Tab-separated table of C-alpha atoms in Angstrom:
chain	number	residue	atom	x	y	z
A	1	UNK	CA	43.084	-6.886	-13.059
A	2	UNK	CA	41.755	-3.066	-14.378
A	3	UNK	CA	38.472	-2.928	-15.224
A	4	UNK	CA	37.678	-1.174	-19.164
A	5	UNK	CA	34.619	-0.305	-20.669
A	6	UNK	CA	34.348	-1.416	-24.165
A	7	UNK	CA	33.315	2.135	-25.027
A	8	UNK	CA	33.783	4.675	-22.552
A	9	UNK	CA	30.865	7.214	-21.506
A	10	UNK	CA	30.972	10.642	-23.559
A	11	UNK	CA	30.077	13.918	-21.612
A	12	UNK	CA	27.009	14.646	-23.397
A	13	UNK	CA	25.655	18.422	-22.887
A	14	UNK	CA	22.365	16.672	-22.825
A	15	UNK	CA	19.868	14.774	-20.732
A	16	UNK	CA	16.964	12.678	-21.431
A	17	UNK	CA	14.559	11.151	-18.612
A	18	UNK	CA	11.685	9.381	-19.426
A	19	UNK	CA	9.136	9.413	-16.187
A	20	UNK	CA	6.316	6.543	-16.066
A	21	UNK	CA	3.137	6.550	-13.632
A	22	UNK	CA	1.152	3.602	-13.556
A	23	UNK	CA	-0.991	3.090	-16.401
A	24	UNK	CA	-4.544	4.769	-16.144
A	25	UNK	CA	-3.082	8.057	-14.467
A	26	UNK	CA	-4.646	10.595	-15.572
A	27	UNK	CA	-2.912	13.492	-17.353
A	28	UNK	CA	-3.723	16.276	-14.221
A	29	UNK	CA	-1.631	13.943	-11.935
A	30	UNK	CA	1.315	12.740	-13.995
A	31	UNK	CA	1.515	17.064	-14.503
A	32	UNK	CA	1.628	17.069	-10.908
A	33	UNK	CA	4.211	14.643	-10.580
A	34	UNK	CA	6.344	16.278	-13.723
A	35	UNK	CA	6.332	19.191	-11.809
A	36	UNK	CA	8.041	17.692	-9.298
A	37	UNK	CA	11.303	16.425	-11.291
A	38	UNK	CA	11.157	19.489	-13.111
A	39	UNK	CA	11.801	21.592	-9.823
A	40	UNK	CA	14.958	19.293	-9.175
A	41	UNK	CA	16.740	19.781	-12.320
A	42	UNK	CA	15.786	23.476	-11.657
A	43	UNK	CA	18.074	23.306	-8.535
A	44	UNK	CA	21.427	22.027	-10.748
A	45	UNK	CA	23.373	25.475	-11.773
A	46	UNK	CA	24.966	23.870	-14.583
A	47	UNK	CA	21.287	24.094	-15.941
A	48	UNK	CA	21.288	26.044	-19.402
A	49	UNK	CA	16.659	25.502	-20.273
A	50	UNK	CA	14.561	22.445	-19.026
A	51	UNK	CA	11.830	21.396	-21.610
A	52	UNK	CA	9.574	18.952	-20.781
A	53	UNK	CA	6.333	16.815	-22.225
A	54	UNK	CA	3.424	14.245	-21.021
A	55	UNK	CA	2.315	11.880	-23.536
A	56	UNK	CA	3.011	11.705	-27.128
A	57	UNK	CA	4.597	14.827	-29.282
A	58	UNK	CA	6.834	15.786	-31.670
A	59	UNK	CA	9.844	15.468	-29.147
A	60	UNK	CA	9.469	11.897	-28.266
A	61	UNK	CA	7.420	10.494	-31.532
A	62	UNK	CA	8.286	8.699	-34.682
A	63	UNK	CA	11.265	6.345	-34.193
A	64	UNK	CA	12.276	7.633	-30.903
A	65	UNK	CA	9.745	6.227	-28.963
A	66	UNK	CA	10.099	2.649	-30.528
A	67	UNK	CA	13.498	3.150	-28.914
A	68	UNK	CA	12.792	3.882	-25.336
A	69	UNK	CA	12.604	8.089	-26.096
A	70	UNK	CA	9.574	9.773	-25.256
A	71	UNK	CA	6.415	8.712	-23.928
A	72	UNK	CA	3.756	7.056	-25.043
A	73	UNK	CA	0.355	7.900	-23.484
A	74	UNK	CA	-0.118	10.532	-20.838
A	75	UNK	CA	0.882	8.528	-17.921
A	76	UNK	CA	4.639	9.009	-19.484
A	77	UNK	CA	6.548	12.291	-19.952
A	78	UNK	CA	9.756	13.438	-21.261
A	79	UNK	CA	12.175	15.972	-19.599
A	80	UNK	CA	14.657	17.433	-21.875
A	81	UNK	CA	17.965	19.832	-19.580
A	82	UNK	CA	20.538	21.277	-21.851
A	83	UNK	CA	23.561	22.188	-19.770
A	84	UNK	CA	26.195	24.587	-19.780
A	85	UNK	CA	28.692	23.869	-22.527
A	86	UNK	CA	31.647	21.342	-20.843
A	87	UNK	CA	34.181	24.134	-20.720
A	88	UNK	CA	31.806	26.374	-18.628
A	89	UNK	CA	31.021	23.688	-16.224
A	90	UNK	CA	33.032	21.643	-13.477
A	91	UNK	CA	30.709	18.454	-12.922
A	92	UNK	CA	30.556	15.991	-15.714
A	93	UNK	CA	26.852	15.159	-16.722
A	94	UNK	CA	27.610	12.081	-15.220
A	95	UNK	CA	27.844	13.486	-11.897
A	96	UNK	CA	25.215	15.761	-12.231
A	97	UNK	CA	22.682	13.071	-13.299
A	98	UNK	CA	23.521	11.537	-10.096
A	99	UNK	CA	22.867	14.925	-8.351
A	100	UNK	CA	19.637	15.089	-9.922
A	101	UNK	CA	18.210	11.567	-8.733
A	102	UNK	CA	19.543	12.388	-5.198
A	103	UNK	CA	17.127	15.401	-5.564
A	104	UNK	CA	13.962	13.932	-6.862
A	105	UNK	CA	12.196	12.755	-3.462
A	106	UNK	CA	10.553	9.353	-3.326
A	107	UNK	CA	7.038	9.644	-5.303
A	108	UNK	CA	4.782	6.873	-4.880
A	109	UNK	CA	3.677	4.767	-7.560
A	110	UNK	CA	6.137	6.952	-10.064
A	111	UNK	CA	9.552	5.354	-11.997
A	112	UNK	CA	12.440	7.672	-13.892
A	113	UNK	CA	15.345	6.567	-15.901
A	114	UNK	CA	18.207	8.925	-17.795
A	115	UNK	CA	18.877	8.199	-20.977
A	116	UNK	CA	22.189	6.793	-22.458
A	117	UNK	CA	22.527	9.526	-25.225
A	118	UNK	CA	26.295	8.731	-25.392
A	119	UNK	CA	25.476	5.125	-25.845
A	120	UNK	CA	23.262	5.980	-28.515
A	121	UNK	CA	25.199	8.231	-30.511
A	122	UNK	CA	27.974	5.304	-30.416
A	123	UNK	CA	25.756	2.559	-31.967
A	124	UNK	CA	23.470	1.837	-29.155
A	125	UNK	CA	19.920	2.179	-30.541
A	126	UNK	CA	18.876	-0.957	-30.165
A	127	UNK	CA	18.116	-1.561	-26.499
A	128	UNK	CA	17.349	2.251	-26.360
A	129	UNK	CA	21.022	3.302	-25.424
A	130	UNK	CA	21.762	1.989	-22.051
A	131	UNK	CA	24.860	0.259	-21.542
A	132	UNK	CA	22.905	-2.941	-19.919
A	133	UNK	CA	20.746	-4.753	-21.661
A	134	UNK	CA	19.596	-8.258	-20.236
A	135	UNK	CA	17.288	-10.043	-22.862
A	136	UNK	CA	14.666	-12.756	-21.714
A	137	UNK	CA	13.061	-15.163	-24.403
A	138	UNK	CA	10.357	-17.371	-24.214
A	139	UNK	CA	6.901	-18.305	-25.007
A	140	UNK	CA	4.415	-17.527	-21.561
A	141	UNK	CA	4.287	-13.307	-21.294
A	142	UNK	CA	3.691	-14.063	-17.874
A	143	UNK	CA	6.379	-16.181	-17.021
A	144	UNK	CA	8.626	-13.575	-18.683
A	145	UNK	CA	7.332	-10.757	-17.046
A	146	UNK	CA	7.454	-12.592	-13.535
A	147	UNK	CA	11.488	-13.658	-14.124
A	148	UNK	CA	11.840	-9.586	-15.719
A	149	UNK	CA	10.568	-8.169	-12.206
A	150	UNK	CA	12.799	-10.837	-10.249
A	151	UNK	CA	16.024	-10.137	-12.183
A	152	UNK	CA	15.299	-6.684	-11.630
A	153	UNK	CA	14.664	-7.064	-8.236
A	154	UNK	CA	17.825	-9.254	-8.129
A	155	UNK	CA	20.493	-6.401	-9.422
A	156	UNK	CA	18.933	-3.292	-8.071
A	157	UNK	CA	21.378	-3.127	-5.616
A	158	UNK	CA	24.446	-3.925	-7.655
A	159	UNK	CA	27.036	-1.299	-7.250
A	160	UNK	CA	27.226	1.124	-10.545
A	161	UNK	CA	23.690	-0.047	-11.486
A	162	UNK	CA	20.972	2.982	-12.323
A	163	UNK	CA	17.847	3.300	-13.971
A	164	UNK	CA	16.788	-0.391	-14.121
A	165	UNK	CA	13.641	-0.596	-16.780
A	166	UNK	CA	12.006	-3.508	-18.147
A	167	UNK	CA	11.102	-2.969	-21.468
A	168	UNK	CA	7.433	-4.731	-21.738
A	169	UNK	CA	4.101	-1.850	-21.035
A	170	UNK	CA	1.713	-2.368	-18.767
A	171	UNK	CA	-1.414	-3.061	-20.587
A	172	UNK	CA	-4.234	-0.860	-19.845
A	173	UNK	CA	-7.453	-0.791	-17.551
A	174	UNK	CA	-10.264	-2.395	-19.901
A	175	UNK	CA	-13.900	-2.288	-19.024
A	176	UNK	CA	-14.872	-5.966	-19.619
A	177	UNK	CA	-19.165	-6.637	-20.077
A	178	UNK	CA	-19.628	-10.339	-19.771
A	179	UNK	CA	-23.571	-10.720	-20.638
A	180	UNK	CA	-25.447	-13.482	-19.268
A	181	UNK	CA	-27.623	-14.248	-22.266
A	182	UNK	CA	-29.898	-16.307	-20.789
A	183	UNK	CA	-31.092	-13.687	-17.883
A	184	UNK	CA	-31.073	-10.935	-20.727
A	185	UNK	CA	-33.658	-13.516	-22.783
A	186	UNK	CA	-35.690	-14.047	-19.488
A	187	UNK	CA	-36.019	-10.031	-19.713
A	188	UNK	CA	-36.842	-9.768	-23.265
A	189	UNK	CA	-32.973	-8.454	-23.734
A	190	UNK	CA	-30.349	-8.576	-26.638
A	191	UNK	CA	-26.965	-8.901	-26.332
A	192	UNK	CA	-26.834	-6.587	-29.035
A	193	UNK	CA	-29.388	-4.034	-27.353
A	194	UNK	CA	-27.225	-4.511	-24.639
A	195	UNK	CA	-23.868	-3.531	-25.576
A	196	UNK	CA	-25.205	-0.219	-28.146
A	197	UNK	CA	-27.096	0.908	-24.245
A	198	UNK	CA	-23.630	0.648	-22.873
A	199	UNK	CA	-21.650	1.934	-25.543
A	200	UNK	CA	-23.860	5.325	-26.276
A	201	UNK	CA	-23.619	5.716	-21.998
A	202	UNK	CA	-20.347	6.054	-22.407
A	203	UNK	CA	-18.667	6.290	-25.323
A	204	UNK	CA	-21.612	8.627	-27.053
A	205	UNK	CA	-23.548	9.193	-30.227
A	206	UNK	CA	-23.319	11.550	-32.946
A	207	UNK	CA	-26.678	13.383	-32.660
A	208	UNK	CA	-26.404	15.759	-35.354
A	209	UNK	CA	-23.668	18.005	-37.112
A	210	UNK	CA	-22.474	22.310	-35.994
A	211	UNK	CA	-20.969	23.592	-39.621
A	212	UNK	CA	-19.571	27.063	-39.274
A	213	UNK	CA	-17.417	28.664	-41.111
A	214	UNK	CA	-17.659	25.649	-43.977
A	215	UNK	CA	-16.608	23.207	-41.264
A	216	UNK	CA	-18.474	20.740	-39.470
A	217	UNK	CA	-17.873	19.698	-35.895
A	218	UNK	CA	-19.813	16.704	-34.738
A	219	UNK	CA	-22.153	16.897	-31.594
A	220	UNK	CA	-21.913	13.737	-29.698
A	221	UNK	CA	-24.321	12.675	-26.881
A	222	UNK	CA	-23.968	10.775	-23.790
A	223	UNK	CA	-23.756	10.617	-20.226
A	224	UNK	CA	-22.007	13.310	-18.145
A	225	UNK	CA	-18.691	11.967	-16.591
A	226	UNK	CA	-19.576	11.431	-12.675
A	227	UNK	CA	-22.248	9.022	-13.850
A	228	UNK	CA	-19.860	7.160	-16.109
A	229	UNK	CA	-16.604	7.461	-13.848
A	230	UNK	CA	-16.709	4.558	-11.980
A	231	UNK	CA	-17.449	0.611	-12.305
A	232	UNK	CA	-20.267	1.417	-10.080
A	233	UNK	CA	-21.886	3.759	-12.201
A	234	UNK	CA	-21.755	1.560	-15.214
A	235	UNK	CA	-22.999	-1.409	-13.060
A	236	UNK	CA	-26.272	1.239	-12.772
A	237	UNK	CA	-26.769	1.732	-16.598
A	238	UNK	CA	-30.454	1.440	-17.174
A	239	UNK	CA	-31.837	-0.610	-20.406
A	240	UNK	CA	-35.342	-0.162	-21.518
A	241	UNK	CA	-36.336	-3.813	-21.654
A	242	UNK	CA	-39.241	-4.559	-24.298
A	243	UNK	CA	-41.359	-5.679	-21.699
A	244	UNK	CA	-41.619	-2.415	-20.415
A	245	UNK	CA	-39.185	-2.528	-17.386
A	246	UNK	CA	-36.035	-0.788	-16.652
A	247	UNK	CA	-33.075	-3.188	-15.975
A	248	UNK	CA	-30.193	-2.487	-14.370
A	249	UNK	CA	-26.478	-3.059	-16.449
A	250	UNK	CA	-25.484	-5.764	-13.263
A	251	UNK	CA	-28.630	-7.813	-13.503
A	252	UNK	CA	-27.489	-9.235	-16.774
A	253	UNK	CA	-23.820	-8.847	-16.916
A	254	UNK	CA	-20.786	-9.106	-14.991
A	255	UNK	CA	-18.808	-5.958	-15.397
A	256	UNK	CA	-15.080	-5.671	-14.146
A	257	UNK	CA	-11.831	-3.809	-15.185
A	258	UNK	CA	-9.094	-5.537	-16.699
A	259	UNK	CA	-5.699	-5.440	-17.791
A	260	UNK	CA	-5.793	-4.763	-21.875
A	261	UNK	CA	-3.773	-5.760	-24.367
A	262	UNK	CA	0.359	-5.037	-24.566
A	263	UNK	CA	2.871	-4.894	-26.561
A	264	UNK	CA	4.654	-7.458	-27.869
A	265	UNK	CA	8.540	-7.551	-28.590
A	266	UNK	CA	9.652	-10.604	-31.296
A	267	UNK	CA	13.596	-11.294	-32.031
A	268	UNK	CA	14.061	-13.921	-34.755
A	269	UNK	CA	10.574	-14.609	-34.493
A	270	UNK	CA	10.703	-15.546	-30.587
A	271	UNK	CA	8.939	-13.245	-27.747
A	272	UNK	CA	11.213	-10.962	-25.982
A	273	UNK	CA	11.555	-8.809	-22.686
A	274	UNK	CA	14.698	-6.640	-22.354
A	275	UNK	CA	16.178	-5.810	-18.993
A	276	UNK	CA	18.132	-2.268	-19.485
A	277	UNK	CA	19.931	-0.030	-16.763
A	278	UNK	CA	22.460	2.768	-17.058
A	279	UNK	CA	25.944	2.360	-15.511
A	280	UNK	CA	27.773	5.156	-13.469
A	281	UNK	CA	30.699	5.024	-11.318
A	282	UNK	CA	31.979	1.603	-12.115
A	283	UNK	CA	33.983	0.073	-15.100
A	284	UNK	CA	31.211	-1.903	-17.462
A	285	UNK	CA	32.959	-5.436	-17.427
A	286	UNK	CA	32.930	-5.434	-12.905
A	287	UNK	CA	29.004	-4.315	-13.361
A	288	UNK	CA	28.297	-7.226	-15.402
A	289	UNK	CA	30.554	-10.098	-13.292
A	290	UNK	CA	28.250	-8.848	-9.764
A	291	UNK	CA	25.407	-9.386	-12.619
A	292	UNK	CA	26.224	-12.603	-13.531
C-alpha cells in the first residue's frame, strides 16, 4: 500500500511564520523574542530577505488576519522570509523550514508555526492553509477548550506533524473592580464616584486641548505609569469621601485580574474550535491514520 497526498505540497519561495507570546506580553518583550527568531532565519544561506512585524499591520491585517495570517495584538508577530529561486538552491522550502525549527532555541511561553502557503494557493484558506484540521463543535467553550488542549497534546508526537495550533485565542487579562455597595455607603461613597475615580486614575481625563498649526491635541491627565501598573497600586487608589476622609479603593471593592472576552468562531451556527497542523516528510493519509 502506497501513501498518498490529495494535493502534493509545492516548493514555495516565500515562508511565513506566526509567533505568539502569552496575552498581555509587552511590545518590548515580544520584540526581544522575535529578534531571537530572526537570528535563526538569518543563519539560512538560502534566504533573500527577511521581514518582521509585531502587532496588527498592513502586512498581516484585513482578510489575512481572519485566516490566521499575521498578528492581531502586540503579543503576536509575523516573520516573512523570501528564499532564492528554486533553481538556485539545493534544498526544498520544507527542508529549510525544518532547519529553522531546529535552530530556534527553546523560548519560554513562546510558540510559533509556519503557515502552509502552498495549501492556501490551492484553496486551503478555510483552515489558515494547514493540511490537517480537526474541528470541535459544542456549546460550552471551557469544555471545548479543554478537549482542544488534550487533543493537541495527544497528537504532538505524531510523526510528520508540525506547528500544531489551536484556533481559540486567549482572553486578554482585564482589571475587574467589584464595589461593595454596603461598605461604600457607610463611608459616604456612591458607586459612580468610585468608578469615575478609578477611570481617571487609570485611563485619564482630557484636561484641555493643545492647538498648533490648525490641529488639536488632547492633554490627558492621569496617574503616572509607576502608580498604576500593578494591582497593588490600583488597590491603593484614594477616593475623597464627603465625610472628609480618604478611602483606599480596596476598603470598598475587590480588585482582581480576570480573563476578558475571546473571539468565538461558529460554523453552521455551532461554536467551533479548530486544531490545525502542518505536515512534513510523511504522506498525509498515514498521518491522519496515526491521529485517529
